[in-house]
Coordinates of C-alpha atoms in Angstrom, one line a residue:
X1 CA 103.4 115.8 68.6
X2 CA 104.4 118.9 70.2
X3 CA 103.8 122.1 68.9
X4 CA 106.6 123.9 67.0
X5 CA 105.9 127.9 67.9
X6 CA 104.4 128.2 71.4
X7 CA 102.0 131.1 72.4
X8 CA 102.8 133.7 74.5
X9 CA 100.3 132.8 76.7
X10 CA 101.3 128.8 77.0
X11 CA 104.9 130.5 78.0
X12 CA 103.5 132.8 80.4
X13 CA 101.5 130.2 82.0
X14 CA 104.4 127.5 82.0
X15 CA 106.5 130.2 83.9
X16 CA 104.2 131.3 86.1
X17 CA 103.9 127.3 87.1
X18 CA 106.9 126.7 87.7
X19 CA 107.4 130.2 89.8
X20 CA 104.4 129.2 91.5
X21 CA 105.1 124.7 92.3
X22 CA 107.0 124.8 96.0
X23 CA 109.9 122.3 94.9
X24 CA 109.7 122.3 91.7
X25 CA 113.0 122.1 89.3
X26 CA 112.6 122.8 85.6
X27 CA 112.5 118.6 85.0
X28 CA 109.5 117.7 86.5
X29 CA 107.8 121.2 85.4
X30 CA 108.6 120.1 81.9
X31 CA 108.0 116.8 81.5
X32 CA 104.8 118.0 82.6
X33 CA 104.1 120.2 79.8
X34 CA 105.5 117.7 77.2
X35 CA 108.9 120.6 76.6
X36 CA 112.6 120.6 76.7
X37 CA 114.0 121.5 80.2
X38 CA 116.3 124.0 78.6
X39 CA 113.7 125.5 77.1
X40 CA 111.5 126.4 80.0
X41 CA 114.7 127.4 81.8
X42 CA 115.5 129.9 78.8
X43 CA 111.3 131.4 79.6
X44 CA 112.4 131.6 83.0
X45 CA 114.9 133.6 83.0
X46 CA 114.3 135.9 80.2
X47 CA 110.9 136.5 82.1
X48 CA 113.1 137.2 85.3
X49 CA 115.1 139.6 83.3
X50 CA 112.1 141.2 82.2
X51 CA 111.5 141.3 85.3
X52 CA 114.4 142.6 87.0
X53 CA 114.0 139.5 89.4
X54 CA 118.2 137.8 90.3
X55 CA 118.5 134.6 90.9
X56 CA 118.9 134.6 94.6
X57 CA 116.0 137.1 94.9
X58 CA 113.5 134.4 92.8
X59 CA 114.4 131.6 95.6
X60 CA 112.1 131.0 98.0
X61 CA 112.0 132.5 101.2
X62 CA 113.0 130.5 104.2
X63 CA 109.8 129.0 105.5
X64 CA 109.3 129.7 109.2
X65 CA 110.2 127.3 112.0
X66 CA 110.2 126.9 115.1
X67 CA 110.8 129.3 118.4
X68 CA 114.4 130.1 118.4
X69 CA 115.4 129.4 122.2
X70 CA 116.1 132.6 123.5
X71 CA 119.1 133.8 125.8
X72 CA 116.8 135.8 128.0
X73 CA 116.3 133.0 130.6
X74 CA 112.9 134.2 131.4
X75 CA 111.5 134.0 128.0
X76 CA 113.4 130.8 127.5
X77 CA 111.2 129.7 131.1
X78 CA 108.3 130.8 129.2
X79 CA 109.0 128.7 126.0
X80 CA 109.7 125.6 127.6
X81 CA 106.0 126.2 130.0
X82 CA 104.4 126.7 126.4
X83 CA 105.9 123.2 125.1
X84 CA 105.2 121.3 128.6
X85 CA 101.4 123.0 128.2
X86 CA 101.5 121.5 124.3
X87 CA 102.9 118.1 125.6
X88 CA 100.2 117.5 128.4
X89 CA 97.3 118.4 126.0
X90 CA 98.2 115.9 123.6
X91 CA 98.8 113.5 126.5
X92 CA 95.0 114.5 127.3
X93 CA 94.0 113.7 123.8
X94 CA 95.1 110.9 123.3
X95 CA 93.8 109.1 126.8
X96 CA 91.1 110.3 125.3
X97 CA 91.2 108.4 122.2
X98 CA 92.1 105.1 123.6
X99 CA 88.8 105.7 126.8
X100 CA 86.6 106.2 123.1
X101 CA 88.5 103.1 121.3
X102 CA 88.0 100.6 124.6
X103 CA 84.4 101.7 124.7
X104 CA 83.7 101.0 120.6
X105 CA 85.4 98.0 120.7
X106 CA 82.2 96.1 120.6
X107 CA 81.2 97.8 117.7
X108 CA 84.0 96.1 115.7
X109 CA 82.3 94.7 112.4
X110 CA 81.0 91.0 112.8
X111 CA 84.5 89.1 110.9
X112 CA 86.6 91.8 113.0
X113 CA 84.8 90.7 116.3
X114 CA 85.5 86.8 115.4
X115 CA 88.9 87.4 114.6
X116 CA 89.1 89.6 118.3
X117 CA 87.9 86.2 119.8
X118 CA 90.0 83.4 118.3
X119 CA 93.3 86.0 119.2
X120 CA 92.0 85.9 122.9
X121 CA 91.7 82.0 122.7
X122 CA 95.4 81.9 121.2
X123 CA 97.1 84.2 123.9
X124 CA 95.0 82.7 126.4
X125 CA 95.2 78.7 125.8
X126 CA 98.4 78.4 128.3
X127 CA 95.5 79.3 131.1
X128 CA 92.5 78.3 129.9
X129 CA 91.8 75.2 128.0
X130 CA 90.9 75.8 124.3
X131 CA 87.7 74.0 124.4
X132 CA 86.4 76.0 127.4
X133 CA 87.5 79.3 126.4
X134 CA 85.7 78.1 123.1
X135 CA 82.6 77.6 124.5
X136 CA 82.5 81.0 126.8
X137 CA 83.4 83.3 123.7
X138 CA 81.0 80.9 121.6
X139 CA 83.2 79.9 119.0
X140 CA 83.1 77.1 117.2
X141 CA 86.5 75.1 118.5
X142 CA 87.6 73.9 114.8
X143 CA 87.2 77.0 113.2
X144 CA 89.9 78.2 116.2
X145 CA 92.3 75.8 114.6
X146 CA 91.7 76.4 111.0
X147 CA 91.9 80.2 111.7
X148 CA 95.6 78.9 114.2
X149 CA 97.0 76.9 111.1
X150 CA 96.1 80.0 108.2
X151 CA 97.6 82.0 110.6
X152 CA 101.8 81.7 108.6
X153 CA 99.7 82.1 105.6
X154 CA 98.1 85.0 106.4
X155 CA 101.0 87.8 108.4
X156 CA 102.8 86.8 104.5
X157 CA 99.7 88.3 103.2
X158 CA 98.8 91.6 105.7
X159 CA 102.8 91.8 105.2
X160 CA 102.4 91.9 101.1
X161 CA 99.4 94.1 101.1
X162 CA 101.5 96.3 103.0
X163 CA 104.4 96.4 100.6
X164 CA 101.8 97.1 98.1
X165 CA 99.8 99.3 99.7
X166 CA 103.1 101.8 99.8
X167 CA 103.4 101.3 95.8
X168 CA 99.7 102.2 95.9
X169 CA 100.3 105.5 97.9
X170 CA 103.3 106.9 95.6
X171 CA 101.6 106.6 92.6
X172 CA 98.4 107.7 94.0
X173 CA 100.9 110.9 95.3
X174 CA 102.0 111.3 91.8
X175 CA 98.4 111.9 90.7
X176 CA 97.4 114.6 93.0
X177 CA 95.2 112.0 95.2
X178 CA 93.2 111.8 91.9
X179 CA 93.7 108.1 90.3
X180 CA 91.6 104.8 91.5
X181 CA 92.0 101.7 91.1
X182 CA 91.8 100.9 87.4
X183 CA 95.0 103.7 86.6
X184 CA 96.6 102.7 89.8
X185 CA 96.6 99.0 88.7
X186 CA 97.9 100.2 85.3
X187 CA 100.8 102.5 86.4
X188 CA 101.7 99.2 88.5
X189 CA 101.9 97.1 85.5
X190 CA 104.2 99.9 83.5
X191 CA 106.5 100.0 86.8
X192 CA 107.0 96.5 86.2
X193 CA 104.6 94.9 89.1
X194 CA 102.3 92.1 87.7
X195 CA 99.0 92.8 89.6
X196 CA 95.4 92.3 89.9
X197 CA 92.9 95.1 90.4
X198 CA 90.7 93.7 92.4
X199 CA 93.9 93.2 94.4
X200 CA 94.4 96.7 94.3
X201 CA 91.2 97.9 94.9
X202 CA 91.0 95.3 97.7
X203 CA 94.0 97.5 99.3
X204 CA 92.7 100.4 98.0
X205 CA 90.0 100.3 100.6
X206 CA 91.6 98.4 103.6
X207 CA 94.5 101.1 103.6
X208 CA 91.4 104.0 102.8
X209 CA 93.3 105.6 99.4
X210 CA 91.1 106.9 96.9
X211 CA 90.5 108.3 93.9
X212 CA 88.2 112.0 93.7
X213 CA 84.6 111.2 93.1
X214 CA 82.5 113.1 90.4
X215 CA 81.2 116.8 91.7
X216 CA 78.0 117.6 90.4
X217 CA 77.8 118.9 86.6
X218 CA 76.4 122.8 86.0
X219 CA 75.0 122.6 81.7
X220 CA 76.5 126.1 80.6
X221 CA 75.6 125.6 77.3
X222 CA 73.7 129.1 75.3
X223 CA 72.3 128.2 72.1
X224 CA 72.0 131.0 69.7
X225 CA 68.4 131.5 68.4
X226 CA 69.7 132.3 65.1
X227 CA 72.2 129.9 63.9
X228 CA 72.4 127.7 61.3
X229 CA 71.7 124.1 60.8
X230 CA 74.6 122.2 60.8
X231 CA 74.0 118.1 60.6
X232 CA 75.2 116.1 63.2
X233 CA 78.6 114.0 61.7
X234 CA 79.5 112.1 64.8
X235 CA 75.8 110.6 65.8
X236 CA 77.4 110.1 69.4
X237 CA 80.4 108.0 68.1
X238 CA 83.1 109.9 69.9
X239 CA 86.0 107.7 68.2
X240 CA 88.8 108.0 65.4
X241 CA 90.7 105.1 63.7
X242 CA 93.0 107.8 63.0
X243 CA 94.7 111.3 65.2
X244 CA 93.8 114.3 63.0
X245 CA 90.8 113.0 61.8
X246 CA 87.5 114.5 64.5
X247 CA 87.7 116.3 66.8
X248 CA 85.2 118.1 69.5
X249 CA 84.9 120.7 71.5
X250 CA 83.0 122.2 74.1
X251 CA 82.9 125.5 77.6
X252 CA 82.9 125.0 80.8
X253 CA 83.0 127.6 83.7
X254 CA 85.7 127.6 86.6
X255 CA 84.6 129.0 90.0
X256 CA 86.7 131.6 91.3
X257 CA 86.3 132.5 95.2
X258 CA 84.5 136.4 94.9
X259 CA 81.4 134.7 92.8
X260 CA 83.7 135.7 89.7
X261 CA 83.9 132.7 86.8
X262 CA 86.6 131.9 84.7
X263 CA 86.0 129.8 81.7
X264 CA 87.2 127.3 79.5
X265 CA 87.2 125.8 76.0
X266 CA 89.0 122.9 75.0
X267 CA 89.8 121.1 71.4
X268 CA 89.8 117.0 72.0
X269 CA 91.4 114.9 69.1
X270 CA 88.5 111.5 69.6
X271 CA 91.5 108.8 68.7
X272 CA 93.7 109.3 71.6
X273 CA 91.3 112.4 73.8
X274 CA 94.6 114.6 73.8
X275 CA 93.8 118.0 74.1
X276 CA 95.3 119.4 71.1
X277 CA 94.0 122.9 71.9
X278 CA 92.0 125.3 74.6
X279 CA 91.4 128.4 76.0
X280 CA 91.3 130.5 79.3
X281 CA 89.0 133.9 79.4
X282 CA 86.7 135.6 82.1
X283 CA 84.2 135.8 79.5
X284 CA 82.1 133.1 76.6
X285 CA 82.3 135.2 73.6
X286 CA 83.0 133.8 69.9
X287 CA 86.7 134.6 70.4
X288 CA 87.1 132.0 73.4
X289 CA 86.3 128.8 71.2
X290 CA 88.0 130.4 68.1
X291 CA 91.6 130.9 70.4
X292 CA 90.9 127.2 71.1
X293 CA 90.7 126.0 67.6
X294 CA 93.7 128.4 66.5
X295 CA 96.2 126.7 68.6
X296 CA 95.0 123.0 67.7
X297 CA 95.8 124.1 65.0
X298 CA 98.5 125.3 65.3
X299 CA 99.5 122.0 67.6
X300 CA 98.3 119.9 64.9
X301 CA 100.3 122.3 61.9
X302 CA 96.4 122.5 60.4
X303 CA 93.2 121.0 60.1
X304 CA 93.1 120.5 56.9
X305 CA 90.1 118.2 56.2
X306 CA 89.1 117.6 60.2
X307 CA 85.7 117.5 61.6
X308 CA 84.9 119.3 64.6
X309 CA 81.6 118.2 66.5
X310 CA 80.4 120.9 69.7
X311 CA 77.2 121.5 71.4
X312 CA 74.5 124.6 70.3
X313 CA 76.3 127.2 72.1
X314 CA 75.9 130.3 70.4
X315 CA 79.8 130.8 70.2
X316 CA 79.8 127.4 67.8
X317 CA 77.1 128.2 66.0
X318 CA 78.2 132.1 65.3
X319 CA 79.4 133.2 61.7
X320 CA 82.7 134.4 63.0
X321 CA 83.7 130.5 64.2
X322 CA 82.1 129.1 60.9
X323 CA 83.9 131.8 59.2
X324 CA 87.2 130.2 61.3
X325 CA 86.0 126.8 60.5
X326 CA 86.1 127.3 56.3
X327 CA 89.6 129.0 56.2
X328 CA 91.0 126.0 58.6
X329 CA 88.9 123.7 56.5
X330 CA 86.9 121.6 58.9
X331 CA 83.7 120.7 58.5
X332 CA 81.4 121.4 61.4
X333 CA 79.3 118.9 63.2
X334 CA 76.7 119.7 66.0
X335 CA 74.3 117.2 68.2
X336 CA 71.0 117.9 69.1
X337 CA 69.7 121.3 71.3
X338 CA 69.1 120.5 74.6
X339 CA 71.3 117.0 74.6
X340 CA 74.3 116.6 76.2
X341 CA 74.8 113.0 75.3
X342 CA 75.5 114.0 71.7
X343 CA 78.7 115.7 73.4
X344 CA 79.2 113.3 76.2
X345 CA 83.5 112.9 76.2
X346 CA 83.3 116.4 76.2
X347 CA 81.5 117.0 78.8
X348 CA 83.2 113.1 80.8
X349 CA 86.6 115.2 79.8
X350 CA 85.3 118.5 81.7
X351 CA 83.8 116.8 84.6
X352 CA 87.5 114.9 85.6
X353 CA 89.1 118.3 85.5
X354 CA 87.2 119.6 88.0
X355 CA 87.3 117.0 89.9
X356 CA 91.2 116.3 89.9
X357 CA 91.8 120.1 90.4
X358 CA 89.4 121.3 92.3
X359 CA 89.7 117.9 94.7
X360 CA 86.1 118.6 96.8
X361 CA 86.8 122.9 96.7
X362 CA 84.2 124.9 95.5
X363 CA 86.4 127.3 94.0
X364 CA 90.2 127.4 92.7
X365 CA 90.1 131.0 93.9
X366 CA 91.4 133.9 92.7
X367 CA 92.1 134.4 88.8
X368 CA 96.1 133.5 88.7
X369 CA 95.7 130.2 90.7
X370 CA 92.6 129.1 89.1
X371 CA 94.8 129.3 85.4
X372 CA 97.9 128.1 86.8
X373 CA 96.3 125.1 88.5
X374 CA 94.1 124.2 84.9
X375 CA 97.2 124.7 82.9
X376 CA 99.5 122.0 84.9
X377 CA 96.6 119.6 85.0
X378 CA 95.9 120.2 81.0
X379 CA 99.8 119.5 79.9
X380 CA 100.0 116.8 82.6
X381 CA 97.4 115.2 81.1
X382 CA 98.3 115.2 77.8
X383 CA 102.0 113.6 78.7
X384 CA 101.1 111.2 81.5
X385 CA 97.6 111.0 83.1
X386 CA 96.6 107.5 81.7
X387 CA 92.9 107.2 80.5
X388 CA 90.8 104.4 80.5
X389 CA 89.9 104.9 76.6
X390 CA 93.4 104.3 75.7
X391 CA 94.3 101.0 77.5
X392 CA 94.9 103.4 80.7
X393 CA 97.8 104.8 78.6
X394 CA 98.5 108.8 78.3
X395 CA 97.4 110.3 75.3
X396 CA 101.1 111.1 73.5
X397 CA 102.3 107.7 74.7
X398 CA 99.0 106.4 72.9
X399 CA 99.5 108.3 69.5
X400 CA 103.6 107.3 70.0
X401 CA 102.9 103.7 69.7
X402 CA 100.1 104.3 67.3
X403 CA 103.1 105.8 65.0
X404 CA 105.7 103.2 65.6
X405 CA 103.0 100.4 64.8
X406 CA 102.4 102.1 61.5
X407 CA 106.6 102.4 61.0
X408 CA 106.7 98.7 61.9
X409 CA 104.0 98.1 59.7
X410 CA 105.2 100.3 56.7
X411 CA 108.7 98.3 56.5

């Protein structure tokens, strides 16, 4: 269920995401954020009016292209000479690459080398006897004829693999290059293509299409020495039978180019792993986690009767956070001190977030870029990103189907 009242921070982040995304449309950004297109347009226009920016001024500047031919003959000659030099350099590069490939041919994998020998026999069978060719090349003649008989099926399979690779690349691009074979398979099936995950994995390997791999985790939990004892009500069970019953939260760091950090606090629903609340700040004070929990309350129209699980960070153990939980009707739960496995689902979520937003980089750049990047990922995570715990459905779609099934049973 979407929030009825969006915070000023959410609106500002949505506008910043739209304005900073090249080629963005209201529809594409609104879909990722899970809001109405007209709502996003109203926010953008209102922000531009506040800043005194006209519609024409808001359009991106024309990108610089190739050099415009000059009317001056001398300048034109210099431009042509530069172009010739560029083409000659490219030709030298291609010649070098061809020489490298010729020298590397003997280093083919064994199966590739055998197929190359079969192809050589087939290409020269009109000049030499097949028997003699196979003897010289040290290949079995019956194996060659078996290879020859399977040529049509092999060609058909390769053609189908190329078509499937194009579909995979399309899904891969839509996921910003983050999906591996399980999520790609789920996306293809959802688009109506019946395909086996093993085949998807094989084609992705063959065409060098890979998802993003895990980065090393950095621990940010700072225990509160005087924190009151809070029981572990989860016991490492991060599942729920209904939305709104069990929530979990944690803090992670977001590295910036200048060596500083922003910090992200999140609240996840255990039923669908939906991010129902989050907050980004340049500090790790209690207000960081409190703001995330307040957003969760706004998203769910209240948290009364729910259980919230966290680690033993000082923010979660503070008196102020305990008072907020009491006011919202939330029962607190905490894992053991120094045991990350007791909050493993949140740890995994933050690892995925940084893996799929940093894409191998060491930092996010400046604070504004960091905030926009993480904001875009969090909203897209709820509306589009497929989650393995949900049968490869997005959190929003998983909850929608759950509610639809309940209504069907009630009817």
